[in-house]
Tab-separated table of C-alpha atoms in Angstrom:
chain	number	residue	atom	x	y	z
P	23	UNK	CA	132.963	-172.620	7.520
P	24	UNK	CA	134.349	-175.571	9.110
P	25	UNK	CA	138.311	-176.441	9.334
P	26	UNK	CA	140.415	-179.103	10.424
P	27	UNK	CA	138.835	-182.679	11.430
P	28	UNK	CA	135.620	-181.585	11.068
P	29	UNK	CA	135.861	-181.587	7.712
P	30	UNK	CA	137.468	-184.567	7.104
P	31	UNK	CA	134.245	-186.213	9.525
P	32	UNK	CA	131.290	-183.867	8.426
P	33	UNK	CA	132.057	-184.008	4.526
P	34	UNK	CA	130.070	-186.183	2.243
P	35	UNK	CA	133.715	-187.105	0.328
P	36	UNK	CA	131.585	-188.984	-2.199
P	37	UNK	CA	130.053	-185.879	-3.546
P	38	UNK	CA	133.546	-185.160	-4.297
P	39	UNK	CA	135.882	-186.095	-6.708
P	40	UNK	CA	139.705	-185.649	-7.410
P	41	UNK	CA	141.782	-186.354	-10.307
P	42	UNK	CA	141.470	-189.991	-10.235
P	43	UNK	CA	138.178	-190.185	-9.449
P	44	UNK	CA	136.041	-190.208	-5.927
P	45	UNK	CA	136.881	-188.566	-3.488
P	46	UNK	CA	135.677	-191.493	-1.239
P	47	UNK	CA	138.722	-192.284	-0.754
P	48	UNK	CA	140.329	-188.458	0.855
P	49	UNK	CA	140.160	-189.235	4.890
P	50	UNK	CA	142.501	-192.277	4.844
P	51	UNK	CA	144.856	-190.544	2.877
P	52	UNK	CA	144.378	-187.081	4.808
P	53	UNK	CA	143.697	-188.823	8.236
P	54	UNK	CA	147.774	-189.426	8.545
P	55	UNK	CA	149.009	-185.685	8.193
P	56	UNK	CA	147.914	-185.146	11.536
P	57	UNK	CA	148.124	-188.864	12.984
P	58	UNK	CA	150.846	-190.824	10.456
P	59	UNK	CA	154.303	-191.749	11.301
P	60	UNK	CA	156.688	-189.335	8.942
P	61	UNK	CA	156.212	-192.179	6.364
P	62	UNK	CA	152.895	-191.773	6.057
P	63	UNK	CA	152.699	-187.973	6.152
P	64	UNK	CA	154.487	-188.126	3.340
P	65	UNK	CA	152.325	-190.828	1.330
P	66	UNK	CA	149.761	-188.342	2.538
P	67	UNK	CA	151.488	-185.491	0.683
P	68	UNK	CA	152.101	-187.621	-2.067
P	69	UNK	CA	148.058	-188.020	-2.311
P	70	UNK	CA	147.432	-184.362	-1.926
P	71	UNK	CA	149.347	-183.045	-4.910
P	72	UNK	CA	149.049	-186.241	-7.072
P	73	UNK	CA	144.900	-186.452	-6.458
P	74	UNK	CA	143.776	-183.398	-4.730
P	75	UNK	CA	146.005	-180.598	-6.467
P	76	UNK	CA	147.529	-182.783	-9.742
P	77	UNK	CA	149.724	-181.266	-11.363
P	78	UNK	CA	148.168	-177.389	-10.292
P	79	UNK	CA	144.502	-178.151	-11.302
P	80	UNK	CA	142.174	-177.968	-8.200
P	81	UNK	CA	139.029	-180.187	-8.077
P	82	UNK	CA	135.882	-180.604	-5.893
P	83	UNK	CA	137.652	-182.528	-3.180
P	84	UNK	CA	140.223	-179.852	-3.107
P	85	UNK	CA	138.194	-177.221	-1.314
P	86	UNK	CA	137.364	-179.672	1.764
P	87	UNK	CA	140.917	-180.884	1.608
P	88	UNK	CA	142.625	-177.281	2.254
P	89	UNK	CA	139.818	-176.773	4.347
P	90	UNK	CA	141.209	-179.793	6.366
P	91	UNK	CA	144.741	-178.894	6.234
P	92	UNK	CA	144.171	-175.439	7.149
P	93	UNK	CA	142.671	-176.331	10.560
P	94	UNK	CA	144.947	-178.447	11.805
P	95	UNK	CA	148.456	-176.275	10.962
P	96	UNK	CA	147.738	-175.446	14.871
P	97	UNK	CA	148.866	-179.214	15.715
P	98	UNK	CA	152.046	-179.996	17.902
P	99	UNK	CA	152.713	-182.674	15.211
P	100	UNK	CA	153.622	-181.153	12.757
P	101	UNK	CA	156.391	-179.462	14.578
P	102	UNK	CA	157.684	-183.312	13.192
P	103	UNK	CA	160.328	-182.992	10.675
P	104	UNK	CA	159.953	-183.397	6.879
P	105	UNK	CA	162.392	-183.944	4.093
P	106	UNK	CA	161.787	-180.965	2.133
P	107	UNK	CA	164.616	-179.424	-1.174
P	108	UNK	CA	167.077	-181.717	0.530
P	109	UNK	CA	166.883	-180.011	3.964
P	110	UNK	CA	164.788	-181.012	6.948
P	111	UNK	CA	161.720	-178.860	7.670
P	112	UNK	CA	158.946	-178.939	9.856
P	113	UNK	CA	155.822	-180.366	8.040
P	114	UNK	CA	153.884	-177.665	8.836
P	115	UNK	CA	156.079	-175.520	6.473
P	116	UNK	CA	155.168	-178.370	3.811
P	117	UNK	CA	151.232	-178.134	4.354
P	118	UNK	CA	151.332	-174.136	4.281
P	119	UNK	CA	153.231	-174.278	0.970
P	120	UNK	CA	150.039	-176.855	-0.024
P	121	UNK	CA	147.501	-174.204	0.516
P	122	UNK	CA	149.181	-171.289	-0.859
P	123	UNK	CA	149.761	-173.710	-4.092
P	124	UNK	CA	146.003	-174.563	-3.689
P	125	UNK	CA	144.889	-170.915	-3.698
P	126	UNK	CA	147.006	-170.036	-6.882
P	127	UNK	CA	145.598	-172.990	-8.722
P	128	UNK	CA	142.383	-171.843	-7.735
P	129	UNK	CA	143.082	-168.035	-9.167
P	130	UNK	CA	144.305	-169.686	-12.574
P	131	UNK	CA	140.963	-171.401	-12.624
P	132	UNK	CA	138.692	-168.685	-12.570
P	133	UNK	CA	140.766	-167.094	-14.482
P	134	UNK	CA	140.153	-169.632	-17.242
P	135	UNK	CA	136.151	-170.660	-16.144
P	136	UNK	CA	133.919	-170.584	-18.607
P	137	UNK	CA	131.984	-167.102	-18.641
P	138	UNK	CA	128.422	-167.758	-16.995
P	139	UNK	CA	127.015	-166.715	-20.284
P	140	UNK	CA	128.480	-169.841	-21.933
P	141	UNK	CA	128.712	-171.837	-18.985
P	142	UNK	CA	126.281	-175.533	-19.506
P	143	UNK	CA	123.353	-175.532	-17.452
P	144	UNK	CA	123.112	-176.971	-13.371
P	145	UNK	CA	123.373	-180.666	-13.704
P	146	UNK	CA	119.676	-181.903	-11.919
P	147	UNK	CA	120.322	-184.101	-9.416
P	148	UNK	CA	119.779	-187.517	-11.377
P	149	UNK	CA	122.559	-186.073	-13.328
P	150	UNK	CA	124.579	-185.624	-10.049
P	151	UNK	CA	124.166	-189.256	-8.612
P	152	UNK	CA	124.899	-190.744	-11.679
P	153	UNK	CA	127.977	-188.948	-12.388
P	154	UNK	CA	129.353	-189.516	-9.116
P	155	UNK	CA	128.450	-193.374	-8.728
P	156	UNK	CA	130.503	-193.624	-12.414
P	157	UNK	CA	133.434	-191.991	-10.641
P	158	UNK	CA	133.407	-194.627	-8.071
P	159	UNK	CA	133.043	-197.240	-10.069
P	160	UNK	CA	134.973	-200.100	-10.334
P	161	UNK	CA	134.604	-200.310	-14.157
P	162	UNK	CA	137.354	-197.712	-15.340
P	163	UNK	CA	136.386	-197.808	-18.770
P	164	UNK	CA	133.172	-195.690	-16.581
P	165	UNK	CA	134.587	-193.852	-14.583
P	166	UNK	CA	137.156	-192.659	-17.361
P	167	UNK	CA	134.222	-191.762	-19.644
P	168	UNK	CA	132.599	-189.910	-17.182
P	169	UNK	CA	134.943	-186.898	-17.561
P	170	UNK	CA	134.116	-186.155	-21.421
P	171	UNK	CA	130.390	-185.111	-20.166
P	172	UNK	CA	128.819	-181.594	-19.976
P	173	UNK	CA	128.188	-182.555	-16.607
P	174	UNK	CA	131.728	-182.671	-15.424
P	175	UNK	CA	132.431	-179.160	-17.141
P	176	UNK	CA	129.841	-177.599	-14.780
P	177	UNK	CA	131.233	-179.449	-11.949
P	178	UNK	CA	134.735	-178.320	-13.022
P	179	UNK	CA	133.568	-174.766	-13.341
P	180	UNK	CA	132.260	-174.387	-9.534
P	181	UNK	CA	135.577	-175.354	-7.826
P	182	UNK	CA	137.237	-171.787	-8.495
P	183	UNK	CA	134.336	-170.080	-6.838
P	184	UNK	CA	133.968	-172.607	-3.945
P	185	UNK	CA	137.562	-171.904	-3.512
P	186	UNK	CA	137.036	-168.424	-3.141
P	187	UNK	CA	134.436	-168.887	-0.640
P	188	UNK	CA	136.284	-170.690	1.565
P	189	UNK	CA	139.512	-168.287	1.145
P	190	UNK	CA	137.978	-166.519	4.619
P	191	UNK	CA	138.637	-169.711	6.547
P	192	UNK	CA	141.740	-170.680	4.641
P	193	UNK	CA	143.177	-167.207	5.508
P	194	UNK	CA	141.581	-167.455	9.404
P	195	UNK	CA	144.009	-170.715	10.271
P	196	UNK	CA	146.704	-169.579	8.540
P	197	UNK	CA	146.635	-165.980	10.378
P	198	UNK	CA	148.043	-167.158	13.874
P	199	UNK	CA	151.288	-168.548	12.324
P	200	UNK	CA	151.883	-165.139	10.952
P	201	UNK	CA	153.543	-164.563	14.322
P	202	UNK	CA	154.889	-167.970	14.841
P	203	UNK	CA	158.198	-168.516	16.923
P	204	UNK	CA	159.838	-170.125	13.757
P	205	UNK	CA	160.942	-167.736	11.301
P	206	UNK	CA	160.475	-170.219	8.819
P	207	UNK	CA	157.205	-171.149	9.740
P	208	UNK	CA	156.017	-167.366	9.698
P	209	UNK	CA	158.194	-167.025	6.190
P	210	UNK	CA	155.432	-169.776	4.865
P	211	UNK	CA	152.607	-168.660	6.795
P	212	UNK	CA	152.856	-164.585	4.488
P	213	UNK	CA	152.941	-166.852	1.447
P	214	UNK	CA	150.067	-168.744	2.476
P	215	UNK	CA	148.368	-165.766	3.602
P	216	UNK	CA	148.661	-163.623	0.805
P	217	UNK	CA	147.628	-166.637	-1.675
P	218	UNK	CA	144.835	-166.769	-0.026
P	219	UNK	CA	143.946	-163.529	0.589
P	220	UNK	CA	144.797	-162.717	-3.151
P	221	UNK	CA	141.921	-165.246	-4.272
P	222	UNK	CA	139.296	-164.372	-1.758
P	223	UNK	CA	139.267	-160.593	-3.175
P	224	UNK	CA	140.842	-159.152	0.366
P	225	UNK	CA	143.984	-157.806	1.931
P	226	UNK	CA	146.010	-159.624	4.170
P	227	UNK	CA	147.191	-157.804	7.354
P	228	UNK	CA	150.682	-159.116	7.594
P	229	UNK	CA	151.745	-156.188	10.238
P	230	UNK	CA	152.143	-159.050	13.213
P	231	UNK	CA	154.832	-160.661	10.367
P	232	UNK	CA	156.217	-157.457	9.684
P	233	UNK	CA	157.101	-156.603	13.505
P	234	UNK	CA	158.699	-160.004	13.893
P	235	UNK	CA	161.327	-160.188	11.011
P	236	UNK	CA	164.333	-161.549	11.961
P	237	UNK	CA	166.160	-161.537	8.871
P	238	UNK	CA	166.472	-160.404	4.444
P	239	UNK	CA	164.668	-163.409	4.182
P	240	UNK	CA	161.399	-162.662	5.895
P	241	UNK	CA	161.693	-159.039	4.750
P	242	UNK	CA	162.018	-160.423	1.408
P	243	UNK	CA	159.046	-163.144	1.919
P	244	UNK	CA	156.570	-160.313	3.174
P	245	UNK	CA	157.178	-157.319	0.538
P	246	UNK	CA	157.139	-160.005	-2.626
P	247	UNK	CA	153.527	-160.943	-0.653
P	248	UNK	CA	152.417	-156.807	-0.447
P	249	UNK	CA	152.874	-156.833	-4.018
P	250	UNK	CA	151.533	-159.847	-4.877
P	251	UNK	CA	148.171	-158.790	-3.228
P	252	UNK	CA	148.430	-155.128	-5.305
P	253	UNK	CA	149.815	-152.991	-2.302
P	254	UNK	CA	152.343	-150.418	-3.355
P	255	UNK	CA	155.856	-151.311	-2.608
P	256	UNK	CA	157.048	-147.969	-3.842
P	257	UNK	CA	158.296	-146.985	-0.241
P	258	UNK	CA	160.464	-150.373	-0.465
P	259	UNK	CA	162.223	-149.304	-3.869
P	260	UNK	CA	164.981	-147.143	-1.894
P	261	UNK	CA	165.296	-149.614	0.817
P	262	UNK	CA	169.521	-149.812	2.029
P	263	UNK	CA	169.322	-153.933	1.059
P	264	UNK	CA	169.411	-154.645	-3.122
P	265	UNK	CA	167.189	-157.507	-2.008
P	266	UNK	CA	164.629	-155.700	-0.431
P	267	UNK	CA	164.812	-152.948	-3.522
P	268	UNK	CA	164.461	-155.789	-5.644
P	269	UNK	CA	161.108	-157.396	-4.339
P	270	UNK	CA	159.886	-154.253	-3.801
P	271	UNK	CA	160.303	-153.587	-8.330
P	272	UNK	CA	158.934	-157.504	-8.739
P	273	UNK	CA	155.609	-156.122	-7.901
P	274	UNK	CA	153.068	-156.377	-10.813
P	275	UNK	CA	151.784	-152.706	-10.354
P	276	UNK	CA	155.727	-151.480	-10.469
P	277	UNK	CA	156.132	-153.342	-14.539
P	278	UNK	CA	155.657	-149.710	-15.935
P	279	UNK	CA	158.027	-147.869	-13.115
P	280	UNK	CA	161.736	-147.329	-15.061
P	281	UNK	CA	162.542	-146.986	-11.714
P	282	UNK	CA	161.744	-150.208	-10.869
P	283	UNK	CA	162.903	-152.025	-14.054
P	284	UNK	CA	166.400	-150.790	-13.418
P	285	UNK	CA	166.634	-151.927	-9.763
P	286	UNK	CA	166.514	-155.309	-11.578
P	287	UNK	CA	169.075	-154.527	-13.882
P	288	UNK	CA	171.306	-153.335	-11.333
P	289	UNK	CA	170.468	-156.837	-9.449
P	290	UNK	CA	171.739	-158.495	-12.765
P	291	UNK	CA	175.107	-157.224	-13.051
P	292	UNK	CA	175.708	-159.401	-10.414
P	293	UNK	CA	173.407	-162.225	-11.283
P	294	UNK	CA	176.197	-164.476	-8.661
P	295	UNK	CA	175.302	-162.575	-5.911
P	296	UNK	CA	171.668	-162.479	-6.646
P	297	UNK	CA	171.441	-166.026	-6.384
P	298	UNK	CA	173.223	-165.940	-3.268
P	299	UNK	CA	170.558	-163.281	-1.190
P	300	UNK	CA	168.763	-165.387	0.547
P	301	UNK	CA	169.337	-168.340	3.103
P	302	UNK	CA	165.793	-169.684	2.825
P	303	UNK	CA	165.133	-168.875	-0.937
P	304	UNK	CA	161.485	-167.346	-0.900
P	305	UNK	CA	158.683	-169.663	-2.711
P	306	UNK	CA	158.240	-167.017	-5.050
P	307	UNK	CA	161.616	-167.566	-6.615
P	308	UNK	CA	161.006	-171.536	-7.935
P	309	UNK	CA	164.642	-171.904	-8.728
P	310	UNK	CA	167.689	-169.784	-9.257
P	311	UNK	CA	167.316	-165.914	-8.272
P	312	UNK	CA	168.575	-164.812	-11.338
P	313	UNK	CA	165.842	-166.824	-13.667
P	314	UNK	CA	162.823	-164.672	-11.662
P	315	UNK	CA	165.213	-161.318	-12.657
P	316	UNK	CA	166.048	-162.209	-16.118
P	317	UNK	CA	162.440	-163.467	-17.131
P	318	UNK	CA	160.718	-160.437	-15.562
P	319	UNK	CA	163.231	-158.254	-16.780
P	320	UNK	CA	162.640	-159.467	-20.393
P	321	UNK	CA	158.944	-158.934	-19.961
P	322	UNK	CA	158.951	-155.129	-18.937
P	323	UNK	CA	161.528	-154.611	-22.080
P	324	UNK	CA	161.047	-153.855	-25.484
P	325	UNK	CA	163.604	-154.366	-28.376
P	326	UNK	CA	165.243	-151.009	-27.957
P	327	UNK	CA	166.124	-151.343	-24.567
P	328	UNK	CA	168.474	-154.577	-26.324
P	329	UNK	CA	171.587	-152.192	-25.918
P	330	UNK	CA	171.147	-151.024	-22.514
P	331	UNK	CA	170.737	-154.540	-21.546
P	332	UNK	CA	173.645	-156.068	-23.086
P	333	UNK	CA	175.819	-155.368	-20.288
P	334	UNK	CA	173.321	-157.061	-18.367
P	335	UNK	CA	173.858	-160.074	-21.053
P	336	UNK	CA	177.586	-159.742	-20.528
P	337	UNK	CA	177.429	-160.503	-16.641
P	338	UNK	CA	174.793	-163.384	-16.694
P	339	UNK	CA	176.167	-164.970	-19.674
P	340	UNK	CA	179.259	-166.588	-17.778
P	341	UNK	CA	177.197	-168.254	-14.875
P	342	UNK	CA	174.746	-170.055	-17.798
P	343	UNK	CA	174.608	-173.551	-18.806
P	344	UNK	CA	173.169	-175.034	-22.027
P	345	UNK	CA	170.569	-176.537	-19.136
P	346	UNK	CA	169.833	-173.046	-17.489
P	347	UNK	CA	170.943	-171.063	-20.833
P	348	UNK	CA	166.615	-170.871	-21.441
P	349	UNK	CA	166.021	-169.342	-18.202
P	350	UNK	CA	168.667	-166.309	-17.855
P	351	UNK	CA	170.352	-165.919	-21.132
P	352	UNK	CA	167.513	-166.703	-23.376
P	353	UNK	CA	165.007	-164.902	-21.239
P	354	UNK	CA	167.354	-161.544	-22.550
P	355	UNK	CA	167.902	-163.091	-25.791
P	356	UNK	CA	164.058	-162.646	-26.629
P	357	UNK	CA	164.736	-158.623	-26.300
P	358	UNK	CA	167.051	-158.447	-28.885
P	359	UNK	CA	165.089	-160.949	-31.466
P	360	UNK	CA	161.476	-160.395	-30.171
P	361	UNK	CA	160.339	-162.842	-33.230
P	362	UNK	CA	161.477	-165.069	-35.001
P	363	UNK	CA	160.894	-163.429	-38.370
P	364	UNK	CA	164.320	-161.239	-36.520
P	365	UNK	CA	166.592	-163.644	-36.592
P	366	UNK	CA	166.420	-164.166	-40.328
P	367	UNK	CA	166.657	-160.413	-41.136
P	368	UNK	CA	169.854	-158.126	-41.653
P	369	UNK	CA	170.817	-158.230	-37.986
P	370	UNK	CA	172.014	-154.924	-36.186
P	371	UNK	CA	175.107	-154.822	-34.940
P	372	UNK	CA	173.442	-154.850	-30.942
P	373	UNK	CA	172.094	-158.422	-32.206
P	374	UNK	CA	175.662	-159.318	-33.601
P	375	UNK	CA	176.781	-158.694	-30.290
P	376	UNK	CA	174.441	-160.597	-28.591
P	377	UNK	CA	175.133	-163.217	-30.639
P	378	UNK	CA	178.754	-162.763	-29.293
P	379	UNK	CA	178.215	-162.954	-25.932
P	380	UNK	CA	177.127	-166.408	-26.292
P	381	UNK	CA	179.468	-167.749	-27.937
P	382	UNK	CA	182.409	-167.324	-24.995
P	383	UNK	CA	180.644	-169.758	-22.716
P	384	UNK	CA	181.824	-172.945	-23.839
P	385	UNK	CA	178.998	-174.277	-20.954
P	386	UNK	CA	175.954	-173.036	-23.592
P	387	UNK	CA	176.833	-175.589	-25.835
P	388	UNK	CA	177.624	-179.348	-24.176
P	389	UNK	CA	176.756	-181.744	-25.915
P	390	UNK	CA	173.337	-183.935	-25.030
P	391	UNK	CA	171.510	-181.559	-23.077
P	392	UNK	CA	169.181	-179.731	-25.483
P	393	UNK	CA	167.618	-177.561	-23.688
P	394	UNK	CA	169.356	-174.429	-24.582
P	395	UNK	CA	169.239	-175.155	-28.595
P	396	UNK	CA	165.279	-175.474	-28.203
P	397	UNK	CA	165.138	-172.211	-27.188
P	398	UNK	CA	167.665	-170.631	-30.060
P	399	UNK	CA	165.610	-172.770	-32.457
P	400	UNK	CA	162.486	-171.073	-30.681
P	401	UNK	CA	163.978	-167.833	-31.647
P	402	UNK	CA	164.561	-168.618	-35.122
P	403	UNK	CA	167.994	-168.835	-34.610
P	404	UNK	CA	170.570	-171.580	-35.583
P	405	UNK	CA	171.201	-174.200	-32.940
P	406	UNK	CA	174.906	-174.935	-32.839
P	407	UNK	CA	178.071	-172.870	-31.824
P	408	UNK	CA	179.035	-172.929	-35.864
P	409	UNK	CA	175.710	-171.472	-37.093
P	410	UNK	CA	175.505	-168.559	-34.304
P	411	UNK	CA	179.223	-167.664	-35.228
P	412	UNK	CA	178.327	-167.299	-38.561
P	413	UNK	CA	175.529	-165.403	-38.141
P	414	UNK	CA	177.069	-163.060	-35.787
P	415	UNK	CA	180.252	-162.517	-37.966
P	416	UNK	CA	182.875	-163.835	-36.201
């Protein structure tokens, strides 16, 4: 399967469409990742997750497009600089974090595809030409309408698997940079990888990676990737660095290992230091450390673990803001009131104290940002500092 310019010469992009429409329009836009001034690059990015990958849903174009981006990660240009979470990185970092994005959208989708069963029938080609001269019409009422047909469902419903063809090649170009003289570069290149990897059905050999860690944060990077792709990280769970210990119990196949669960426990009592592990914050952690801890925590706990986690409660509490409040404390907060038929019951006295903890952080509760009071109201629970006091007896 072809990569890099090829693509972008041999592909019929009008067979193609994005979410705005034709694809016609993909090699200007594309052409300047690998010949633009920094300026353009970045319009170019701009294009490839508002058209090509908006807002995570892949489309026809998209498979050409990675296809494209993935052949030319080789190019001296994109040792260029790119602004990038306020610090300057080389765009090649940017374009790897593109396709492992790509290759997780593309998962999701066949997750949700229609079953072939109930999938509508092959558009004939009449159908075809007409539905793709409406998308590149001028006439948007046209090319708007054009999206509500059976037609575009079956469309829609091939771009997972044509994804997952093309994960061989994807995984091919990224491969190289696996052993990269940048750590950062090789940090993005195991994401890639394993994204990749993950949707084409295969394992990734990340062993040249592996030899060449520098640093926690590459060690980090390439056991969150192991068990991303379902390889046991048991061996990693007794590692000497918390960090390490902690990717390691992330892994999906490790949710029903106590084990595992209590190495992130442990990593919560000092939810500070958490957030502080790594220097170049793995992609798999979008935000704060302690969110990825708390939420996964929460998920591989049931309402009578609520106790032993209220220390954990205790510690995270303090750091929390009525902006971050849903992603740490409320993430724990669903353990102890699983429903909200809970919070309107005779509450126990482990919910009492939960209800405590929260209310000794006057952060929780500033005024004008709601996002913490959603959540309590989410949980059934009342959404000012009067109503929880109440409720928890104090």
């Amino acid at each position: 399967m072809q990569t890099g310019t090829d693509v972008l010469r041999d592909t019929d992009w009008t067979r193609t469409f994005h979410a705005y429409g034709s694809g016609a329009d993909a090699p200007e836009h594309l052409a300047p990742l690998l010949t633009g001034d920094p300026g353009e690059r970045r319009r170019a990015l701009g294009y490839l997750y508002g058209a090509i990958l908006h807002q995570g849903t892949v489309y026809s174009a998209t498979v050409p497009a990675a296809l494209f981006v993935a052949g030319i990660l080789g190019s001296p240009a994109l040792d260029a600089p790119a602004v990038e979470g306020g610090g300057t990185t080389p765009f090649r970092h940017t374009l790897l974090r593109f396709l492992a994005d790509a290759a997780e959208a593309a998962e999701d989708a066949l997750h949700h595809a229609v079953p072939e069963a109930q999938a509508p029938p092959e558009p004939s080609p009449a159908d075809l030409d007409r539905v793709y001269a409406a998308l590149g019409s001028d006439d948007e009422d046209e090319a708007l309408h054009v999206w509500e047909e059976p037609v575009m469902e079956a469309l829609m419903n091939r771009v997972g698997p044509d994804m997952r063809a093309a994960a061989p090649a994807l995984y091919e170009a990224v491969h190289p940079l696996l052993t990269h003289a940048d750590p950062g570069t090789r940090m993005r290149a195991v994401e890639a990888a394993a994204a990749v990897a993950r949707l084409g059905g295969f394992g990734p050999d990340l062993s040249g990676a592996a030899d060449m860690a520098e640093c926690r944060d590459e060690g980090a990077v390439i056991v969150l990737a192991l068990g991303r792709v379902g390889a046991d990280t048991t061996e990693f769970l007794t590692h000497a660095d918390p960090a390490i210990r902690v990717c390691a119990a992330l892994a999906p196949a490790q949710a029903a290992n106590p084990a595992a669960t209590e190495e992130l426990a442990a990593a919560l009592a000092d939810p500070a230091g958490a957030d502080a592990w790594f220097g170049s914050r793995p992609s798999y952690f979008p935000d704060r450390v302690r969110f990825t801890l708390a939420r996964v925590l929460a998920e591989r706990s049931a309402p009578a673990d609520a106790e032993r986690l209220l220390p954990v409660l205790r510690a995270v509490a303090p750091l929390s803001s009525t902006g971050a409040g849903a992603a740490d404390v409320g993430q724990l907060l669903r353990v102890a009131f699983p429903s909200a038929a809970d919070a309107g019951a005779d509450l126990t006295g482990v919910q009492r104290a939960y209800l405590a903890v929260l209310l000794d952080n006057d952060a929780l509760w500033e005024s004008g940002v709601p996002d913490f009071r959603f959540h309590l109201k989410g949980l059934g629970l009342p959404q000012d500092r009067g109503g929880i006091s109440a409720l928890a007896g104090v």
